[in-house]
Amino acid sequence: MTERWMHDPDPALRPAAHTPEVRFDSAGIPLLGVLHVPAGPGPHPIAVLLHGFPGNERNFDLAQALRRAGYAALVFHYRGSWGVGGTYSWGNVLADAARAVPGMRSLAARYSLDPQRVALVGHSLGGFAALMTTAADPSVRAVAALASFDFGAVAQAPDAVRREAHAMFGSDLFPLRGTSADALFDEMRAAGPAWCLAGLADALAGRPVLLVAAGNDTVTPPPLHHAPVAEAYSASESFEHVTFPTDHVFSDHRIALTKAVIDFLDRRLR
């Protein structure tokens, strides 16, 4: 995880790392983000980071580490969250994640980005969105999904599991606008099997996929959210997965998580 400007022997000529605020539109709503641009002339591969629900953990440590490793790392908010305009919904999260890819490509010349090397890295809800977006967009080169929330699996799970999901949706609404626990639950239930992550296996086959699970995770317990997905993807030679003995946000395994993601991208995206 070292800076990759060693081909430039003169530090005085090396473009400095910087962290500009960036904006891109999704359905007419400007989405706000922070782009971690590496030092060096580029063009830099792009890693779009997708945070979870509601976004308390935004993985800025991972973004900074990705920058040190030579990746331009974007962290942004979905519409209807954390002061961004528009209405929050699962469908809008998916639409916003999809828009982030061309949004970064539109900034390629300004920040010396490589529009041909784009990866998605998502956590929890963001892991779900990263896998769904990659499956729908063949131009995304690689995807890393961390403790992904499998909405389709939960929608078809026993009543007790669905009640837990409904309660969780209602517990974190403060930074969101235009939604409710009932609205989010009904949207998940209406999508049903279409939002099952295991069903994306064919669309993702042949592209690099990393699934990272947390063995002590009570939000996305691996038997429901990870194991069936890993089994469905296992036939692909480009599929990798790892489980760390920690909680949903990898609280005491952040360095190990960072190393796993960067190692994956270094082997699969460069």
Short mmCIF file of C-alpha atoms in Angstrom, two decimals:
data_model
loop_
_atom_site.label_atom_id
_atom_site.label_comp_id
_atom_site.label_asym_id
_atom_site.label_seq_id
_atom_site.Cartn_x
_atom_site.Cartn_y
_atom_site.Cartn_z
CA MET A 1 0.00 0.00 0.00
CA THR A 2 2.64 2.52 -1.10
CA GLU A 3 2.30 5.60 -3.24
CA ARG A 4 2.67 4.64 -6.92
CA TRP A 5 4.61 7.57 -8.33
CA MET A 6 8.05 5.95 -8.23
CA HIS A 7 8.44 6.43 -12.01
CA ASP A 8 8.58 10.20 -11.36
CA PRO A 9 12.00 10.83 -9.81
CA ASP A 10 11.50 14.52 -9.07
CA PRO A 11 9.09 15.25 -6.20
CA ALA A 12 8.87 18.85 -7.31
CA LEU A 13 7.25 17.72 -10.58
CA ARG A 14 4.85 15.30 -8.94
CA PRO A 15 1.20 16.42 -8.75
CA ALA A 16 0.16 16.58 -5.11
CA ALA A 17 -2.60 14.52 -3.57
CA HIS A 18 -5.77 16.52 -2.99
CA THR A 19 -9.33 16.08 -1.81
CA PRO A 20 -11.81 18.09 -3.86
CA GLU A 21 -15.53 18.25 -3.27
CA VAL A 22 -17.32 16.88 -6.33
CA ARG A 23 -20.93 16.82 -7.49
CA PHE A 24 -22.81 14.79 -10.05
CA ASP A 25 -26.51 14.63 -10.86
CA SER A 26 -28.90 11.74 -10.36
CA ALA A 27 -32.43 12.32 -11.69
CA GLY A 28 -31.76 16.05 -11.51
CA ILE A 29 -30.59 15.95 -7.87
CA PRO A 30 -26.99 17.04 -7.24
CA LEU A 31 -25.20 14.40 -5.16
CA LEU A 32 -22.35 15.56 -2.95
CA GLY A 33 -19.10 13.67 -2.68
CA VAL A 34 -15.46 13.86 -1.69
CA LEU A 35 -12.84 12.57 -4.13
CA HIS A 36 -9.54 11.39 -2.70
CA VAL A 37 -7.10 12.00 -5.56
CA PRO A 38 -3.65 10.38 -5.28
CA ALA A 39 -0.32 12.04 -5.82
CA GLY A 40 1.31 11.48 -9.17
CA PRO A 41 0.40 12.20 -12.78
CA GLY A 42 -2.17 9.42 -13.27
CA PRO A 43 -4.37 8.39 -14.89
CA HIS A 44 -5.60 6.91 -11.62
CA PRO A 45 -7.96 3.92 -11.38
CA ILE A 46 -11.25 4.78 -9.69
CA ALA A 47 -12.83 3.20 -6.63
CA VAL A 48 -16.39 4.32 -5.87
CA LEU A 49 -17.26 3.68 -2.22
CA LEU A 50 -20.93 3.04 -1.40
CA HIS A 51 -21.89 3.42 2.25
CA GLY A 52 -24.56 1.58 4.15
CA PHE A 53 -27.83 2.51 5.86
CA PRO A 54 -28.12 5.28 6.91
CA GLY A 55 -24.43 6.10 6.45
CA ASN A 56 -22.96 6.44 9.93
CA GLU A 57 -19.91 4.46 8.77
CA ARG A 58 -18.66 6.01 5.55
CA ASN A 59 -15.33 4.17 5.32
CA PHE A 60 -13.14 7.22 5.00
CA ASP A 61 -10.23 5.22 6.38
CA LEU A 62 -10.61 2.85 3.45
CA ALA A 63 -10.81 5.80 1.03
CA GLN A 64 -7.59 7.28 2.41
CA ALA A 65 -5.82 3.92 2.19
CA LEU A 66 -7.01 3.48 -1.39
CA ARG A 67 -5.60 6.90 -2.24
CA ARG A 68 -2.23 5.96 -0.70
CA ALA A 69 -2.28 2.87 -2.90
CA GLY A 70 -2.86 4.95 -6.03
CA TYR A 71 -6.65 4.83 -6.43
CA ALA A 72 -8.93 7.84 -6.76
CA ALA A 73 -11.57 7.05 -4.13
CA LEU A 74 -15.00 8.66 -4.10
CA VAL A 75 -17.24 8.82 -1.02
CA PHE A 76 -20.68 10.35 -1.57
CA HIS A 77 -24.18 10.54 -0.10
CA TYR A 78 -27.32 9.17 -1.75
CA ARG A 79 -30.22 11.48 -2.42
CA GLY A 80 -32.49 12.13 0.56
CA SER A 81 -29.68 11.45 3.03
CA TRP A 82 -27.48 13.67 5.17
CA GLY A 83 -28.79 16.95 3.75
CA VAL A 84 -28.78 15.94 0.07
CA GLY A 85 -31.98 16.84 -1.77
CA GLY A 86 -34.57 14.39 -3.01
CA THR A 87 -36.29 11.42 -1.42
CA TYR A 88 -34.58 8.44 0.12
CA SER A 89 -35.53 4.95 -1.03
CA TRP A 90 -33.76 1.71 -1.85
CA GLY A 91 -34.52 2.22 -5.53
CA ASN A 92 -33.03 5.71 -5.44
CA VAL A 93 -29.90 4.34 -3.76
CA LEU A 94 -29.51 1.91 -6.66
CA ALA A 95 -30.08 4.68 -9.19
CA ASP A 96 -27.57 6.95 -7.46
CA ALA A 97 -24.95 4.20 -7.31
CA ALA A 98 -25.43 3.60 -11.03
CA ARG A 99 -25.02 7.32 -11.75
CA ALA A 100 -21.77 7.51 -9.79
CA VAL A 101 -19.94 5.51 -12.47
CA PRO A 102 -20.56 7.92 -15.40
CA GLY A 103 -20.31 10.77 -12.90
CA MET A 104 -16.70 9.86 -12.17
CA ARG A 105 -15.94 9.31 -15.83
CA SER A 106 -17.15 12.83 -16.56
CA LEU A 107 -14.47 14.11 -14.16
CA ALA A 108 -11.68 12.00 -15.66
CA ALA A 109 -9.87 14.80 -17.49
CA ARG A 110 -10.08 17.25 -14.59
CA TYR A 111 -8.60 14.87 -12.00
CA SER A 112 -6.49 12.58 -14.22
CA LEU A 113 -8.73 9.53 -13.71
CA ASP A 114 -8.73 6.38 -15.79
CA PRO A 115 -12.33 5.92 -17.01
CA GLN A 116 -11.59 2.36 -18.14
CA ARG A 117 -10.61 1.15 -14.66
CA VAL A 118 -13.59 1.61 -12.35
CA ALA A 119 -14.34 -0.57 -9.32
CA LEU A 120 -17.16 -0.42 -6.79
CA VAL A 121 -16.56 -1.03 -3.09
CA GLY A 122 -19.70 -1.16 -0.94
CA HIS A 123 -20.54 -1.89 2.68
CA SER A 124 -23.85 -3.38 3.92
CA LEU A 125 -26.57 -1.64 1.86
CA GLY A 126 -23.66 -0.33 -0.19
CA GLY A 127 -22.46 -3.87 -0.80
CA PHE A 128 -25.89 -4.76 -2.13
CA ALA A 129 -25.86 -1.66 -4.35
CA ALA A 130 -22.33 -2.38 -5.54
CA LEU A 131 -23.22 -5.91 -6.65
CA MET A 132 -26.49 -4.84 -8.25
CA THR A 133 -24.82 -1.96 -10.09
CA THR A 134 -21.92 -4.08 -11.33
CA ALA A 135 -24.30 -6.77 -12.55
CA ALA A 136 -26.20 -4.15 -14.58
CA ASP A 137 -23.14 -2.27 -15.89
CA PRO A 138 -20.58 -4.37 -17.80
CA SER A 139 -18.16 -1.41 -17.83
CA VAL A 140 -17.48 -1.81 -14.08
CA ARG A 141 -14.27 -3.81 -13.93
CA ALA A 142 -14.40 -5.21 -10.37
CA VAL A 143 -16.52 -5.14 -7.22
CA ALA A 144 -15.82 -5.64 -3.53
CA ALA A 145 -18.89 -6.14 -1.31
CA LEU A 146 -18.38 -5.94 2.45
CA ALA A 147 -20.97 -7.44 4.81
CA SER A 148 -23.61 -7.03 2.13
CA PHE A 149 -27.29 -6.83 3.05
CA ASP A 150 -29.23 -9.24 0.83
CA PHE A 151 -32.64 -7.58 0.49
CA GLY A 152 -34.06 -10.37 -1.63
CA ALA A 153 -33.11 -13.01 0.92
CA VAL A 154 -34.65 -11.01 3.77
CA ALA A 155 -37.83 -10.37 1.77
CA GLN A 156 -38.33 -14.15 1.54
CA ALA A 157 -37.10 -14.98 5.05
CA PRO A 158 -39.28 -16.11 7.98
CA ASP A 159 -41.49 -13.53 9.68
CA ALA A 160 -39.11 -13.08 12.63
CA VAL A 161 -36.26 -12.05 10.32
CA ARG A 162 -38.47 -9.63 8.43
CA ARG A 163 -39.72 -8.08 11.68
CA GLU A 164 -36.12 -7.49 12.72
CA ALA A 165 -35.43 -5.79 9.40
CA HIS A 166 -38.49 -3.57 9.76
CA ALA A 167 -37.37 -2.51 13.24
CA MET A 168 -33.85 -1.78 11.99
CA PHE A 169 -35.17 0.33 9.11
CA GLY A 170 -37.15 2.41 11.61
CA SER A 171 -34.26 2.91 14.01
CA ASP A 172 -32.01 4.93 11.69
CA LEU A 173 -34.26 7.39 9.90
CA PHE A 174 -33.01 10.65 11.42
CA PRO A 175 -30.52 11.57 8.63
CA LEU A 176 -33.01 10.59 5.91
CA ARG A 177 -35.91 12.44 4.31
CA GLY A 178 -39.13 11.38 2.63
CA THR A 179 -39.26 7.81 3.89
CA SER A 180 -40.35 5.57 6.76
CA ALA A 181 -39.81 2.07 8.07
CA ASP A 182 -43.03 0.95 6.41
CA ALA A 183 -42.08 2.48 3.06
CA LEU A 184 -38.65 0.88 3.07
CA PHE A 185 -40.00 -2.49 4.17
CA ASP A 186 -42.75 -2.46 1.55
CA GLU A 187 -40.25 -1.56 -1.17
CA MET A 188 -38.04 -4.49 -0.19
CA ARG A 189 -40.98 -6.88 -0.08
CA ALA A 190 -42.27 -5.71 -3.47
CA ALA A 191 -38.86 -6.30 -5.09
CA GLY A 192 -38.66 -9.79 -3.61
CA PRO A 193 -36.47 -12.27 -5.54
CA ALA A 194 -35.34 -9.58 -8.01
CA TRP A 195 -33.10 -8.26 -5.22
CA CYS A 196 -31.56 -11.63 -4.31
CA LEU A 197 -27.78 -11.30 -4.59
CA ALA A 198 -27.32 -14.98 -5.43
CA GLY A 199 -29.36 -14.39 -8.59
CA LEU A 200 -26.63 -12.09 -9.95
CA ALA A 201 -24.16 -14.93 -10.46
CA ASP A 202 -24.56 -15.17 -14.23
CA ALA A 203 -24.37 -11.40 -14.74
CA LEU A 204 -21.19 -11.20 -12.67
CA ALA A 205 -19.49 -14.32 -14.02
CA GLY A 206 -16.05 -13.61 -15.40
CA ARG A 207 -15.59 -10.32 -13.57
CA PRO A 208 -13.62 -10.04 -10.34
CA VAL A 209 -15.87 -10.19 -7.27
CA LEU A 210 -14.72 -10.05 -3.65
CA LEU A 211 -17.17 -10.82 -0.83
CA VAL A 212 -16.05 -10.01 2.70
CA ALA A 213 -18.13 -11.28 5.62
CA ALA A 214 -17.97 -10.61 9.35
CA GLY A 215 -18.32 -13.74 11.44
CA ASN A 216 -19.86 -11.92 14.44
CA ASP A 217 -22.22 -9.83 12.33
CA THR A 218 -25.73 -9.47 13.77
CA VAL A 219 -26.91 -7.05 11.05
CA THR A 220 -26.06 -9.23 8.06
CA PRO A 221 -25.41 -12.64 9.64
CA PRO A 222 -23.34 -14.73 7.20
CA PRO A 223 -25.66 -17.78 7.07
CA LEU A 224 -28.37 -15.64 5.45
CA HIS A 225 -26.48 -12.83 3.73
CA HIS A 226 -23.11 -14.31 2.76
CA ALA A 227 -23.00 -18.10 2.53
CA PRO A 228 -25.74 -18.55 -0.14
CA VAL A 229 -24.23 -15.76 -2.25
CA ALA A 230 -20.73 -17.17 -1.99
CA GLU A 231 -22.04 -20.58 -3.01
CA ALA A 232 -23.84 -19.11 -6.01
CA TYR A 233 -20.71 -17.25 -7.18
CA SER A 234 -18.26 -20.06 -6.47
CA ALA A 235 -18.17 -21.41 -10.03
CA SER A 236 -16.50 -18.22 -11.30
CA GLU A 237 -12.68 -18.27 -11.37
CA SER A 238 -12.73 -14.52 -10.67
CA PHE A 239 -14.60 -14.89 -7.38
CA GLU A 240 -12.92 -14.50 -3.97
CA HIS A 241 -14.29 -14.38 -0.44
CA VAL A 242 -13.00 -14.04 3.10
CA THR A 243 -14.54 -13.89 6.57
CA PHE A 244 -13.10 -11.93 9.49
CA PRO A 245 -14.05 -12.68 13.12
CA THR A 246 -15.53 -9.27 13.86
CA ASP A 247 -18.73 -7.21 13.82
CA HIS A 248 -20.75 -5.64 11.02
CA VAL A 249 -18.48 -2.60 10.59
CA PHE A 250 -15.25 -4.61 11.00
CA SER A 251 -14.51 -2.53 14.07
CA ASP A 252 -11.31 -4.31 15.14
CA HIS A 253 -10.30 -5.55 11.69
CA ARG A 254 -10.13 -2.31 9.71
CA ILE A 255 -6.50 -2.75 8.70
CA ALA A 256 -7.08 -6.35 7.66
CA LEU A 257 -10.16 -5.26 5.71
CA THR A 258 -8.21 -2.50 3.97
CA LYS A 259 -5.41 -4.87 3.03
CA ALA A 260 -7.87 -7.40 1.65
CA VAL A 261 -9.64 -4.83 -0.55
CA ILE A 262 -6.46 -3.22 -1.86
CA ASP A 263 -4.79 -6.56 -2.53
CA PHE A 264 -7.87 -7.64 -4.48
CA LEU A 265 -7.94 -4.47 -6.56
CA ASP A 266 -4.20 -4.53 -7.19
CA ARG A 267 -4.47 -8.04 -8.62
CA ARG A 268 -7.72 -7.57 -10.50
CA LEU A 269 -7.91 -3.95 -11.65
CA ARG A 270 -4.35 -2.90 -12.52
#
